[in-house]
mmCIF file with all atom_site columns, C-alpha atoms and ligand atoms in Angstrom:
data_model
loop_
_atom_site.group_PDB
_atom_site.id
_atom_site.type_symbol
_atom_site.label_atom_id
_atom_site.label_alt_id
_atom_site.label_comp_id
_atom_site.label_asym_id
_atom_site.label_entity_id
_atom_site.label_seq_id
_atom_site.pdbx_PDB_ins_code
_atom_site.Cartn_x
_atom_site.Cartn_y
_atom_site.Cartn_z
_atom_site.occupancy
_atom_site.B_iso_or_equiv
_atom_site.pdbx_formal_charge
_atom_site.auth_seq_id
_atom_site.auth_comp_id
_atom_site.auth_asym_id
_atom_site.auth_atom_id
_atom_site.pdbx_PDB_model_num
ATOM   1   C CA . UNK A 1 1   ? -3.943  18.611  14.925  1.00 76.00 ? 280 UNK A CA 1
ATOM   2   C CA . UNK A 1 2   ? -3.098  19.187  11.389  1.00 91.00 ? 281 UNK A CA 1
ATOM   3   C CA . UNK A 1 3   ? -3.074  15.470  9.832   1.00 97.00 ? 282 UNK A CA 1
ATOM   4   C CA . UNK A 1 4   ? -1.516  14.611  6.819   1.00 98.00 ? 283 UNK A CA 1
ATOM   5   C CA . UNK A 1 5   ? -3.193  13.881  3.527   1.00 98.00 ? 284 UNK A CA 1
ATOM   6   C CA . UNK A 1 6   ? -3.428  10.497  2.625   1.00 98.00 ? 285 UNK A CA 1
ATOM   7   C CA . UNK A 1 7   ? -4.666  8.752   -1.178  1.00 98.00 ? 286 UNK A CA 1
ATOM   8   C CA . UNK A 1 8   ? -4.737  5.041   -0.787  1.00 99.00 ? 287 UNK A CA 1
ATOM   9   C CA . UNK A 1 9   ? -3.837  3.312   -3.921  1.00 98.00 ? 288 UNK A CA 1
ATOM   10  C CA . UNK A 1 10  ? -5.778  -0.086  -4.207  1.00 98.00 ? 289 UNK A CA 1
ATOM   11  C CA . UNK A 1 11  ? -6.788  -2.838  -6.826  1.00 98.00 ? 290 UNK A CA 1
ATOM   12  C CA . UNK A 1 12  ? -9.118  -5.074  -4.756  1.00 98.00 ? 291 UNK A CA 1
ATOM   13  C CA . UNK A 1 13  ? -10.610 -5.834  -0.644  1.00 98.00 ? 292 UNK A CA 1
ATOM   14  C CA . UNK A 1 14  ? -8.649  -3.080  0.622   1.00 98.00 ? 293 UNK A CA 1
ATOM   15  C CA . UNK A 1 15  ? -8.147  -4.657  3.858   1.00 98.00 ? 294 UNK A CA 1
ATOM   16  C CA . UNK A 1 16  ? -5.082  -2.658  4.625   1.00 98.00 ? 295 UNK A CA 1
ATOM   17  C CA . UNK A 1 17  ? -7.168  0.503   3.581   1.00 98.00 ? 296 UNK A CA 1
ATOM   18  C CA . UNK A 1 18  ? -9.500  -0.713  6.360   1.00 98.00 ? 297 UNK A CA 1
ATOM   19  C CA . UNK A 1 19  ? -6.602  -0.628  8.932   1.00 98.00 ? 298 UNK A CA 1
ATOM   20  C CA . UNK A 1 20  ? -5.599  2.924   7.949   1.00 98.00 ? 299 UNK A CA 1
ATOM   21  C CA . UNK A 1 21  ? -9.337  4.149   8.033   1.00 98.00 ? 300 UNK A CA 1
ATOM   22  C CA . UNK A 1 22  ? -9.821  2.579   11.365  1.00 98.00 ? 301 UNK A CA 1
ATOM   23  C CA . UNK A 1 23  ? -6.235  4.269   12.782  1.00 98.00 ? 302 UNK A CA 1
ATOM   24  C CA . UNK A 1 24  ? -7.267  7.831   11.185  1.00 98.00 ? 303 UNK A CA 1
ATOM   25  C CA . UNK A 1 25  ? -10.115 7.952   12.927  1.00 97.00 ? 304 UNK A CA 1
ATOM   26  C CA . UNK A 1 26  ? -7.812  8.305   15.909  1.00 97.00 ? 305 UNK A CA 1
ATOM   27  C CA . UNK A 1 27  ? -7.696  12.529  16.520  1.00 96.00 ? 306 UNK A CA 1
ATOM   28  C CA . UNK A 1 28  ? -4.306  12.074  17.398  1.00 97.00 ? 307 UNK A CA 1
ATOM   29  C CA . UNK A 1 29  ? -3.600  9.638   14.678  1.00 98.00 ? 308 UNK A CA 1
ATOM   30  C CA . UNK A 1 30  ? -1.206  12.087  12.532  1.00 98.00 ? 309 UNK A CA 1
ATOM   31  C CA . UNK A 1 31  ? -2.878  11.153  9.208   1.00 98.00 ? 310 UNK A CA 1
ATOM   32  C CA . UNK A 1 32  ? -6.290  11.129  7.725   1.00 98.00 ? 311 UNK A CA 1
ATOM   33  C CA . UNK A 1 33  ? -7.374  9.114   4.349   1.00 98.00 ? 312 UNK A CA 1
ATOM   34  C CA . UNK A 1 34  ? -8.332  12.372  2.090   1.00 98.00 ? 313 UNK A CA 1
ATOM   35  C CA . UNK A 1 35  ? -8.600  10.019  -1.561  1.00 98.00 ? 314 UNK A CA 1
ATOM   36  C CA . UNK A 1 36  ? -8.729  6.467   -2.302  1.00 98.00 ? 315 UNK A CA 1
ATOM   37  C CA . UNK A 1 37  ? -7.882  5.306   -6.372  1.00 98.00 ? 316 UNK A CA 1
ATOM   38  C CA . UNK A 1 38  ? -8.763  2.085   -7.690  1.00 98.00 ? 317 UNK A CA 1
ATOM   39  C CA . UNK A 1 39  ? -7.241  0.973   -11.068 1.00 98.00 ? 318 UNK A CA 1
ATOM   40  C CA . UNK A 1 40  ? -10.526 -1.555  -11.158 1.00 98.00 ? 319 UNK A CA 1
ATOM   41  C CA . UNK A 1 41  ? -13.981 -0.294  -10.553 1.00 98.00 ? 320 UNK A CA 1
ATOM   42  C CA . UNK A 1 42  ? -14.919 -3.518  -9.191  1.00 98.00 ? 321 UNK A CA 1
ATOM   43  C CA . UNK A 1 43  ? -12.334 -3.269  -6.085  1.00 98.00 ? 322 UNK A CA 1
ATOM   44  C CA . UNK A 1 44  ? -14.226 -3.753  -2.985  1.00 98.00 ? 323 UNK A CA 1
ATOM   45  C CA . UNK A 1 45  ? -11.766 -1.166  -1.045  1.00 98.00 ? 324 UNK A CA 1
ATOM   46  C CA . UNK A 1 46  ? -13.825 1.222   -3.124  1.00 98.00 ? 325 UNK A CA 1
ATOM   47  C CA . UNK A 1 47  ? -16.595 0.195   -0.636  1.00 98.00 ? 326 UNK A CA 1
ATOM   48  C CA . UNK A 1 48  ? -14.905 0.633   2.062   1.00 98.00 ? 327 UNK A CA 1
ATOM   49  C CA . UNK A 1 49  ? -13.912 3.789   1.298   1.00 98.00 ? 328 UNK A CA 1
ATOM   50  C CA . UNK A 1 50  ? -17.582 4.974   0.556   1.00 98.00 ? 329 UNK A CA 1
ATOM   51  C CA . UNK A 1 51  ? -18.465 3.373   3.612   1.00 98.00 ? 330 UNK A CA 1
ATOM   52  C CA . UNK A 1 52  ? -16.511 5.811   5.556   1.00 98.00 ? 331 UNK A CA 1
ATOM   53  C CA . UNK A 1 53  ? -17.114 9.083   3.679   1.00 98.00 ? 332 UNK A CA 1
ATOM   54  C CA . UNK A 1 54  ? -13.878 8.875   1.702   1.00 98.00 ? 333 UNK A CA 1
ATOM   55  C CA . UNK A 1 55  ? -14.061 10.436  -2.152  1.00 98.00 ? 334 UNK A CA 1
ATOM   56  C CA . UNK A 1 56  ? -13.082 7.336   -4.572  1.00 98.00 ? 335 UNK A CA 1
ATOM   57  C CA . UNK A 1 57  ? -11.595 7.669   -8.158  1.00 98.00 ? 336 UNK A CA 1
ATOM   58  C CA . UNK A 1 58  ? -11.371 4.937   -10.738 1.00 98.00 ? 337 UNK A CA 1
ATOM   59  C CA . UNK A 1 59  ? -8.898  5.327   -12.693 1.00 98.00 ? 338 UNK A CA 1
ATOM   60  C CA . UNK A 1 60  ? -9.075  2.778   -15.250 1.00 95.00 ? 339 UNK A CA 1
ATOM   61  C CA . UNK A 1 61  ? -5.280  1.378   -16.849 1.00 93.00 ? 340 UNK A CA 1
ATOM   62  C CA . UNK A 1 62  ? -6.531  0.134   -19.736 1.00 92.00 ? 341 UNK A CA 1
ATOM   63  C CA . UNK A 1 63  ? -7.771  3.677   -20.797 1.00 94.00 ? 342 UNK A CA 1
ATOM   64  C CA . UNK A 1 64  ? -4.545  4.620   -21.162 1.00 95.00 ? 343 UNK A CA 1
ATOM   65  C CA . UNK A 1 65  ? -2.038  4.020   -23.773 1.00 93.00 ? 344 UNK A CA 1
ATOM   66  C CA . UNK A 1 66  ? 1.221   3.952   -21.565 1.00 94.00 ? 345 UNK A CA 1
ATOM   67  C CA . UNK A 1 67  ? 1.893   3.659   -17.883 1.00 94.00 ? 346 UNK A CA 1
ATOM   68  C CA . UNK A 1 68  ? 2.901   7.172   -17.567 1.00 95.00 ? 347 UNK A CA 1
ATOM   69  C CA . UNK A 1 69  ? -0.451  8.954   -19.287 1.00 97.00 ? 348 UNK A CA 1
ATOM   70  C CA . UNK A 1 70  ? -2.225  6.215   -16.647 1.00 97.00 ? 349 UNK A CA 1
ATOM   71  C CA . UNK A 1 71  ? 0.260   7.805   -13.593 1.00 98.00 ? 350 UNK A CA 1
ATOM   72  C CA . UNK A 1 72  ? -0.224  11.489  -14.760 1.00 98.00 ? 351 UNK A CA 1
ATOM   73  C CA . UNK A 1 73  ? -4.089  11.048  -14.252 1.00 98.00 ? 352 UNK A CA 1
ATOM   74  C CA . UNK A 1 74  ? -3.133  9.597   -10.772 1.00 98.00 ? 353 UNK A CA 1
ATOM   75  C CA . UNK A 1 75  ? -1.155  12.629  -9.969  1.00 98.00 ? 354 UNK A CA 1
ATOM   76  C CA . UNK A 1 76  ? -3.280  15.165  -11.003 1.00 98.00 ? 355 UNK A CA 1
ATOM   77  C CA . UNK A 1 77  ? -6.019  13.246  -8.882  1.00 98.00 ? 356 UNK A CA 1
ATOM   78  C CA . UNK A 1 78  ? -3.674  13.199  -6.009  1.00 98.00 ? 357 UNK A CA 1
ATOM   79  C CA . UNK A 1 79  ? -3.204  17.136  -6.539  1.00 98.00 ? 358 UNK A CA 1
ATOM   80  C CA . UNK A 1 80  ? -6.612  17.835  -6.782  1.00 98.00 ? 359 UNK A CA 1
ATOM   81  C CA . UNK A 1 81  ? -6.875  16.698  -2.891  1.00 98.00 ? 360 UNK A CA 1
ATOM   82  C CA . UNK A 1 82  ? -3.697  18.326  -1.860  1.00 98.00 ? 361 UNK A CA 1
ATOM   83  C CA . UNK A 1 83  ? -2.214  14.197  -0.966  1.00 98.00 ? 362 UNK A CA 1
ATOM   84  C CA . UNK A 1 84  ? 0.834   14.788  1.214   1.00 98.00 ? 363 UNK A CA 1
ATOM   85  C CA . UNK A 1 85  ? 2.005   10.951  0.955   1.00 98.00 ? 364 UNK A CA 1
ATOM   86  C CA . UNK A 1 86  ? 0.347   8.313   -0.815  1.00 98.00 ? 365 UNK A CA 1
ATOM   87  C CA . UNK A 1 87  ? 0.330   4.282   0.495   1.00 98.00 ? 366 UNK A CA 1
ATOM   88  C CA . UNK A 1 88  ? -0.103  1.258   -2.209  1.00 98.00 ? 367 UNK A CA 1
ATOM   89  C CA . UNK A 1 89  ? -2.067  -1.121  -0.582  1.00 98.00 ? 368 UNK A CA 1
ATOM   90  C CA . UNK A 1 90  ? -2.519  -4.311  -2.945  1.00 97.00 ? 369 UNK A CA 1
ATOM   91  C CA . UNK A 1 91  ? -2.553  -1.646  -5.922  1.00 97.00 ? 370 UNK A CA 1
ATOM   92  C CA . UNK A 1 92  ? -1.393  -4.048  -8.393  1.00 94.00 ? 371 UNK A CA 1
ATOM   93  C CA . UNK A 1 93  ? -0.085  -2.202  -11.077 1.00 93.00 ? 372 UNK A CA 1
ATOM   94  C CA . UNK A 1 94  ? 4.129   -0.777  -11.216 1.00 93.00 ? 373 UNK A CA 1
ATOM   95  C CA . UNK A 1 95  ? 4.342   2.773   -11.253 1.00 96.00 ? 374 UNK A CA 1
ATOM   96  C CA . UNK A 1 96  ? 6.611   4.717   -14.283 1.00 96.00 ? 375 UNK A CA 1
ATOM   97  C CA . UNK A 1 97  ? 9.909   6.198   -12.999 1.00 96.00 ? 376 UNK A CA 1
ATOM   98  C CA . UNK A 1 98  ? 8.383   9.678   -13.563 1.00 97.00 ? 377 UNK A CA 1
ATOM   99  C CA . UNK A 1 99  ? 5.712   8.940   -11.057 1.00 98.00 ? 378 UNK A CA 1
ATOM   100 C CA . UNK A 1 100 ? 8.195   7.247   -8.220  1.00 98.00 ? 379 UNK A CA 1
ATOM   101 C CA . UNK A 1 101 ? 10.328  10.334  -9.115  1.00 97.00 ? 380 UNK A CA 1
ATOM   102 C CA . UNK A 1 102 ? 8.121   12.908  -7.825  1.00 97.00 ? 381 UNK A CA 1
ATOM   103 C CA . UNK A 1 103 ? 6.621   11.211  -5.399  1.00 98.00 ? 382 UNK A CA 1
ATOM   104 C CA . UNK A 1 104 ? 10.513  9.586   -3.458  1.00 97.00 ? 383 UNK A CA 1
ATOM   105 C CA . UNK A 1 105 ? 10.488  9.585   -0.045  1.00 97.00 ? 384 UNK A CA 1
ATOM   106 C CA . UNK A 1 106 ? 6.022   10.414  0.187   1.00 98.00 ? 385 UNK A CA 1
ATOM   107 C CA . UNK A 1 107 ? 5.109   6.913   -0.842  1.00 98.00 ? 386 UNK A CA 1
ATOM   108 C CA . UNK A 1 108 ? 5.089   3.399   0.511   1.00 98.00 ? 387 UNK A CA 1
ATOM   109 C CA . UNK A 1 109 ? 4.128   -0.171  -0.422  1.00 98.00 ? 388 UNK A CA 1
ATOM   110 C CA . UNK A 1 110 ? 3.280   -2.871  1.578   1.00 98.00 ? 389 UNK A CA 1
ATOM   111 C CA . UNK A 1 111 ? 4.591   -5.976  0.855   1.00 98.00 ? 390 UNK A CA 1
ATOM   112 C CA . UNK A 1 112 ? 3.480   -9.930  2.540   1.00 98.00 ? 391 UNK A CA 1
ATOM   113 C CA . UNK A 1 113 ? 7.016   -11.027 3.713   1.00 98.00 ? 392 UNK A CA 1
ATOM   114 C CA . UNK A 1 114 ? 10.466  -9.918  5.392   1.00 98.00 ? 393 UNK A CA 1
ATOM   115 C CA . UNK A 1 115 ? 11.944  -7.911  2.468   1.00 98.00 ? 394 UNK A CA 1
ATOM   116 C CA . UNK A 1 116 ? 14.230  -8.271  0.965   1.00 97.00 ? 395 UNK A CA 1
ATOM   117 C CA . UNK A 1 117 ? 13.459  -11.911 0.997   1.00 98.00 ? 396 UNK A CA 1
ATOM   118 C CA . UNK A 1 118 ? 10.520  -12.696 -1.459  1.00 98.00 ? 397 UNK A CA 1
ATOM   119 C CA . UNK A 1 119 ? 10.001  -9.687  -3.605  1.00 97.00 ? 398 UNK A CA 1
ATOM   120 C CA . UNK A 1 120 ? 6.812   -10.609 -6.141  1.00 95.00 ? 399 UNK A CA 1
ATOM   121 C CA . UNK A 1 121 ? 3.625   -10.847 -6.440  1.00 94.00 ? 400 UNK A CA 1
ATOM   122 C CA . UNK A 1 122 ? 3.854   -14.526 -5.093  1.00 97.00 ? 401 UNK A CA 1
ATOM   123 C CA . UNK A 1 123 ? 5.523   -13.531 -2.027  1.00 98.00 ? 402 UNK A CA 1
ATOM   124 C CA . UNK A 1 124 ? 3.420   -15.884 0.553   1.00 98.00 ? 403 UNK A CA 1
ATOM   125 C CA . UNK A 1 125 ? 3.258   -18.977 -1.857  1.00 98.00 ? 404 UNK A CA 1
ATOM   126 C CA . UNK A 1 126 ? 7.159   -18.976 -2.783  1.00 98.00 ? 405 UNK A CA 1
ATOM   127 C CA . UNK A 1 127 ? 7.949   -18.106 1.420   1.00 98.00 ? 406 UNK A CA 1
ATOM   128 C CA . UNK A 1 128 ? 5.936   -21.284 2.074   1.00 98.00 ? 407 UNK A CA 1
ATOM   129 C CA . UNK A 1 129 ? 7.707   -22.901 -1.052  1.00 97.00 ? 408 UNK A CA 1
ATOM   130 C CA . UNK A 1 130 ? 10.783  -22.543 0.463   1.00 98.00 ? 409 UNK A CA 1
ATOM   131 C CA . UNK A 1 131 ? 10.060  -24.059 3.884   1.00 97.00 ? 410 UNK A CA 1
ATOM   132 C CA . UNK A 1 132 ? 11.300  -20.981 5.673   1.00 98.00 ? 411 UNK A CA 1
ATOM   133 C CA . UNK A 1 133 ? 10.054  -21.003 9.232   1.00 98.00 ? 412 UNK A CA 1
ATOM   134 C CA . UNK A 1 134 ? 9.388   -17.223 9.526   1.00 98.00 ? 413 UNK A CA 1
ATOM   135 C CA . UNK A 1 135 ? 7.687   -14.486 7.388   1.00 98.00 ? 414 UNK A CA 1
ATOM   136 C CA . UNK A 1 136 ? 6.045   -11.459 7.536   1.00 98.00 ? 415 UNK A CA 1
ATOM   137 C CA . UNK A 1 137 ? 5.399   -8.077  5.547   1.00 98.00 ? 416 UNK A CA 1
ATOM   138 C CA . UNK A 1 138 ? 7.425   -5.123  5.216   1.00 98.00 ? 417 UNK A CA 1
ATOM   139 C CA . UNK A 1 139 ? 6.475   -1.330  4.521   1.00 98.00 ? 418 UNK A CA 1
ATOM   140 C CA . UNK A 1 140 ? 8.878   0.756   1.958   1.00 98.00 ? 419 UNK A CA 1
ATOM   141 C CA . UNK A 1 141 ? 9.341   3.622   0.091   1.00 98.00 ? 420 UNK A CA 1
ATOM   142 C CA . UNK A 1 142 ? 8.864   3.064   -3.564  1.00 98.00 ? 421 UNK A CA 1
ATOM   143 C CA . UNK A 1 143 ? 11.395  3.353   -5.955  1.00 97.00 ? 422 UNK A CA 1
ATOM   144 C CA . UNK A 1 144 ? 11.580  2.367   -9.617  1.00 94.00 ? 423 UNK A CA 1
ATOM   145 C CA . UNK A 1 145 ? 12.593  -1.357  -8.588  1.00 92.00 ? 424 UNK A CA 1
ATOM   146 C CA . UNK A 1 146 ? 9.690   -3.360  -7.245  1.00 90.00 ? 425 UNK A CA 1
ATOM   147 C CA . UNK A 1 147 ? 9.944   -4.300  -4.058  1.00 91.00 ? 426 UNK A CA 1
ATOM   148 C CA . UNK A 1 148 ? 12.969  -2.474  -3.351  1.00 93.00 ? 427 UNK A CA 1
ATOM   149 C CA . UNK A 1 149 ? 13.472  0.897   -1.059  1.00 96.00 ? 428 UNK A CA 1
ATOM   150 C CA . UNK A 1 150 ? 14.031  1.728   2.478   1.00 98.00 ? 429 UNK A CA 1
ATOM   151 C CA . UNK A 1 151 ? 12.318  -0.407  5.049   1.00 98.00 ? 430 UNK A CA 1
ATOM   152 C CA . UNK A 1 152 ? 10.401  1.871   7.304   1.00 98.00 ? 431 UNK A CA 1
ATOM   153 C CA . UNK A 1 153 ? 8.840   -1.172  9.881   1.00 98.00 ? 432 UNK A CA 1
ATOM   154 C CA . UNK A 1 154 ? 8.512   -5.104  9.612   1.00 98.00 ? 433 UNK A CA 1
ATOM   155 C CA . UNK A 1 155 ? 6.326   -7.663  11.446  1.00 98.00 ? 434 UNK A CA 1
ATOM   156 C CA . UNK A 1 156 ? 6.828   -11.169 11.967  1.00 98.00 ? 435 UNK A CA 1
ATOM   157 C CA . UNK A 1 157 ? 4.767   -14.033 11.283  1.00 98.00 ? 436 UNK A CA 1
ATOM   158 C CA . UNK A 1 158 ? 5.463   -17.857 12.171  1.00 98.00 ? 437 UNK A CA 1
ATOM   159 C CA . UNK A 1 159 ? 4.960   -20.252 9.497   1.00 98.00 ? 438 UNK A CA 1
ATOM   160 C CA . UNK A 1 160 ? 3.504   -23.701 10.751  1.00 98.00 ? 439 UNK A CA 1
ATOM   161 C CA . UNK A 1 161 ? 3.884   -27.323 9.633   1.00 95.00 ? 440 UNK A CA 1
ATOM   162 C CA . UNK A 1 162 ? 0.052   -27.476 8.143   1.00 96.00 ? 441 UNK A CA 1
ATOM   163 C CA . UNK A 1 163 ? 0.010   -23.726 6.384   1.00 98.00 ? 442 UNK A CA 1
ATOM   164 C CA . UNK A 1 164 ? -1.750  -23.238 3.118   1.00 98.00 ? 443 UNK A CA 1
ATOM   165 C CA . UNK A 1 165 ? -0.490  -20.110 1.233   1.00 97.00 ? 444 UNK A CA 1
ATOM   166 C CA . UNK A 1 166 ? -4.665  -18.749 2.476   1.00 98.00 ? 445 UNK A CA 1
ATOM   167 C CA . UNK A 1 167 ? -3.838  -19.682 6.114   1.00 98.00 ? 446 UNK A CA 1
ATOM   168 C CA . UNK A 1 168 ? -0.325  -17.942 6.046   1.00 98.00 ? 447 UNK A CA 1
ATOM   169 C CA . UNK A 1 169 ? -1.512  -15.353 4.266   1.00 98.00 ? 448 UNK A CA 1
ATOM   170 C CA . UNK A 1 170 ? -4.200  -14.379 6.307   1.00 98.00 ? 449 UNK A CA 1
ATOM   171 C CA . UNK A 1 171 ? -2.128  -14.773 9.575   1.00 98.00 ? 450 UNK A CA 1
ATOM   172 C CA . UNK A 1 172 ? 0.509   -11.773 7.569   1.00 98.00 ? 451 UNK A CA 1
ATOM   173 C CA . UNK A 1 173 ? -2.708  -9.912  6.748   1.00 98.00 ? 452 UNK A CA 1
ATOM   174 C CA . UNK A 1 174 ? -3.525  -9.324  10.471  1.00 98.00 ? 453 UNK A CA 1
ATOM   175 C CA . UNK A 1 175 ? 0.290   -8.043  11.316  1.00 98.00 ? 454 UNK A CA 1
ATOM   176 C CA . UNK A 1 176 ? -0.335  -5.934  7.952   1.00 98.00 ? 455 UNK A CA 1
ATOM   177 C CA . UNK A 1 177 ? -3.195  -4.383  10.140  1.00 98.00 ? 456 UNK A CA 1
ATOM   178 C CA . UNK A 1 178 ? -1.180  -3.196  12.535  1.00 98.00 ? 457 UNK A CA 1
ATOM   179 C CA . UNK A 1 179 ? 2.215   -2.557  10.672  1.00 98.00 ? 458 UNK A CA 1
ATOM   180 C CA . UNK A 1 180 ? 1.055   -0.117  7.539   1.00 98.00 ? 459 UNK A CA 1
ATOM   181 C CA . UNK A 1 181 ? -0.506  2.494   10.498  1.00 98.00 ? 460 UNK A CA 1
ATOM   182 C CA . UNK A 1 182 ? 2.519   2.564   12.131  1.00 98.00 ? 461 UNK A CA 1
ATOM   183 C CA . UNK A 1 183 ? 4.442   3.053   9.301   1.00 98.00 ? 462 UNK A CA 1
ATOM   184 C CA . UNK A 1 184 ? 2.993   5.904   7.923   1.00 98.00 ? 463 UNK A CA 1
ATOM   185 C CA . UNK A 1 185 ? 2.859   6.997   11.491  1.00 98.00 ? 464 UNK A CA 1
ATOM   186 C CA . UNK A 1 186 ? 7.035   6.565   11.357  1.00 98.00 ? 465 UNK A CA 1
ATOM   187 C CA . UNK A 1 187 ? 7.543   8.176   7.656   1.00 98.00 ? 466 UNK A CA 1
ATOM   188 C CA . UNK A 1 188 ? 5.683   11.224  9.303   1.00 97.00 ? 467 UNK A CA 1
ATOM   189 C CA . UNK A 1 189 ? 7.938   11.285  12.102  1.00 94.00 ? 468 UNK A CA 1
ATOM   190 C CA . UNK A 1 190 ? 11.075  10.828  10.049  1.00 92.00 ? 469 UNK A CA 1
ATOM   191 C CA . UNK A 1 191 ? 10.215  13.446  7.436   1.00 87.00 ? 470 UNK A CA 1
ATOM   192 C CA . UNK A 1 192 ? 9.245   15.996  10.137  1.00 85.00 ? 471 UNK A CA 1
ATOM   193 C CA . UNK A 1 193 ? 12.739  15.834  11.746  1.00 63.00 ? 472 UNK A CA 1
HETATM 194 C C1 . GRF B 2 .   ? -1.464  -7.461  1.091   1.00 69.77 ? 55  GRF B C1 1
HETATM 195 O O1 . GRF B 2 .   ? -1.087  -8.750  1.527   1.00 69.77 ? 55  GRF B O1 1
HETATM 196 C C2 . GRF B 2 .   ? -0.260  -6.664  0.699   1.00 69.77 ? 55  GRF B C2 1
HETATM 197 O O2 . GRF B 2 .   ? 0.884   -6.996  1.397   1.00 69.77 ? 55  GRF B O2 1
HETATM 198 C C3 . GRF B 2 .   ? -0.093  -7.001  -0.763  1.00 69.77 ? 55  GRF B C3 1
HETATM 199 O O3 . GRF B 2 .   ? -1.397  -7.142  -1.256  1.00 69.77 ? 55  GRF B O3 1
HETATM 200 C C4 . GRF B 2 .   ? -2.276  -7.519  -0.196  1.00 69.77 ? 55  GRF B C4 1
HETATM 201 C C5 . GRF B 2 .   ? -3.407  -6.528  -0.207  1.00 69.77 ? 55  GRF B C5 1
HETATM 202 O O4 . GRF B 2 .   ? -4.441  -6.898  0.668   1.00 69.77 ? 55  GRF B O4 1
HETATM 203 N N1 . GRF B 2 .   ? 0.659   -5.983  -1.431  1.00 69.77 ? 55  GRF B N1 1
HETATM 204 P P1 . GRF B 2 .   ? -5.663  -5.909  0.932   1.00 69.77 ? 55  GRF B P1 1
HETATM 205 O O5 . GRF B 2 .   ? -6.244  -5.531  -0.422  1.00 69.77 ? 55  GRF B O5 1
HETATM 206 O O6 . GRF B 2 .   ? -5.140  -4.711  1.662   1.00 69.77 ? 55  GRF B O6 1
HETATM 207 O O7 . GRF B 2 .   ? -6.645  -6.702  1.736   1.00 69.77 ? 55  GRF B O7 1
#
């Protein structure tokens, strides 16, 4: 089977990584993990990636004197291993339109709760802020707005009476698991036809 090439984009555990190292190693999982970038050395998805055989790249932000000389180093990385479609997973830093330009319709983000409901990067904190009695996480496409694009799959996730934002997020985390394969899995699918 001819997978697709995958970079993983991360900036710390890399949990979701895990999930879409685990799924690859599937042979007829349609995608294989080819590159994993960190924007901080210290990212334990780096790790995980080693752990698994996977060439890792640090690519250090605050070596760079705009976000788009920091995204052209990502992109020639990603061209140097021939990436096909590239998935943020906790990657913590907002890409420059020229980036999300070239990269439309190849790239998604996944994000902890039913977008377009509590975009942010305190999505789980201001869901449980809210009382809401359901959340869950999403996986998009990127574009230039954060937490915007087409929603490719969503999972829900109850939220109970005694939740801490670590006890919601965690149960989210799990349906993350499963979700971001399948997602990838669908974009694959979708851009094939
Ligand atoms: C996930 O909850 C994801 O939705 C958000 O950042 C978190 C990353 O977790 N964007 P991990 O690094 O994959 O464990």
């Amino acid at each position: 089977m001819n997978k697709r090439r995958v970079a993983v984009l991360i900036s710390g555990n890399g949990s979701n990584l895990q999930a879409l190292i685990d799924a690859a190693s599937d042979a007829g999982y349609p995608a294989q993990v080819v590159l994993v970038i960190s924007n901080k050395a210290e990212a334990y998805g780096l790790i995980r990636a080693k752990n698994a055989a996977i060439p890792t790249c640090t690519i250090n932000h605050k070596d760079y004197s705009s976000r788009e000389e920091f995204d052209k180093q990502v992109h020639a990385k990603l061209l140097e291993y021939g990436v096909e479609i590239v998935c943020l997973a906790g990657f913590m830093r907002l890409l420059s339109p020229w980036f999300v330009g070239i990269w439309r319709g190849k790239m998604l983000n996944i994000h902890p709760s039913l977008l377009p409901d509590f975009k942010g990067a305190n999505a789980v904190r201001d869901a449980l802020a809210a009382g809401v009695k359901e959340t869950g996480c999403s996986v998009h496409l990127v574009t230039e707005e954060m937490d915007e694009g087409e929603i490719i799959a969503q999972a829900r996730v109850p939220v109970f009476p005694d939740d801490t934002p670590e006890k919601l997020h965690n149960r989210i985390h799990k349906q993350e698991h499963l979700l971001y394969p399948q997602a990838v899995k669908l974009l694959i699918n979708k851009n094939n036809n």
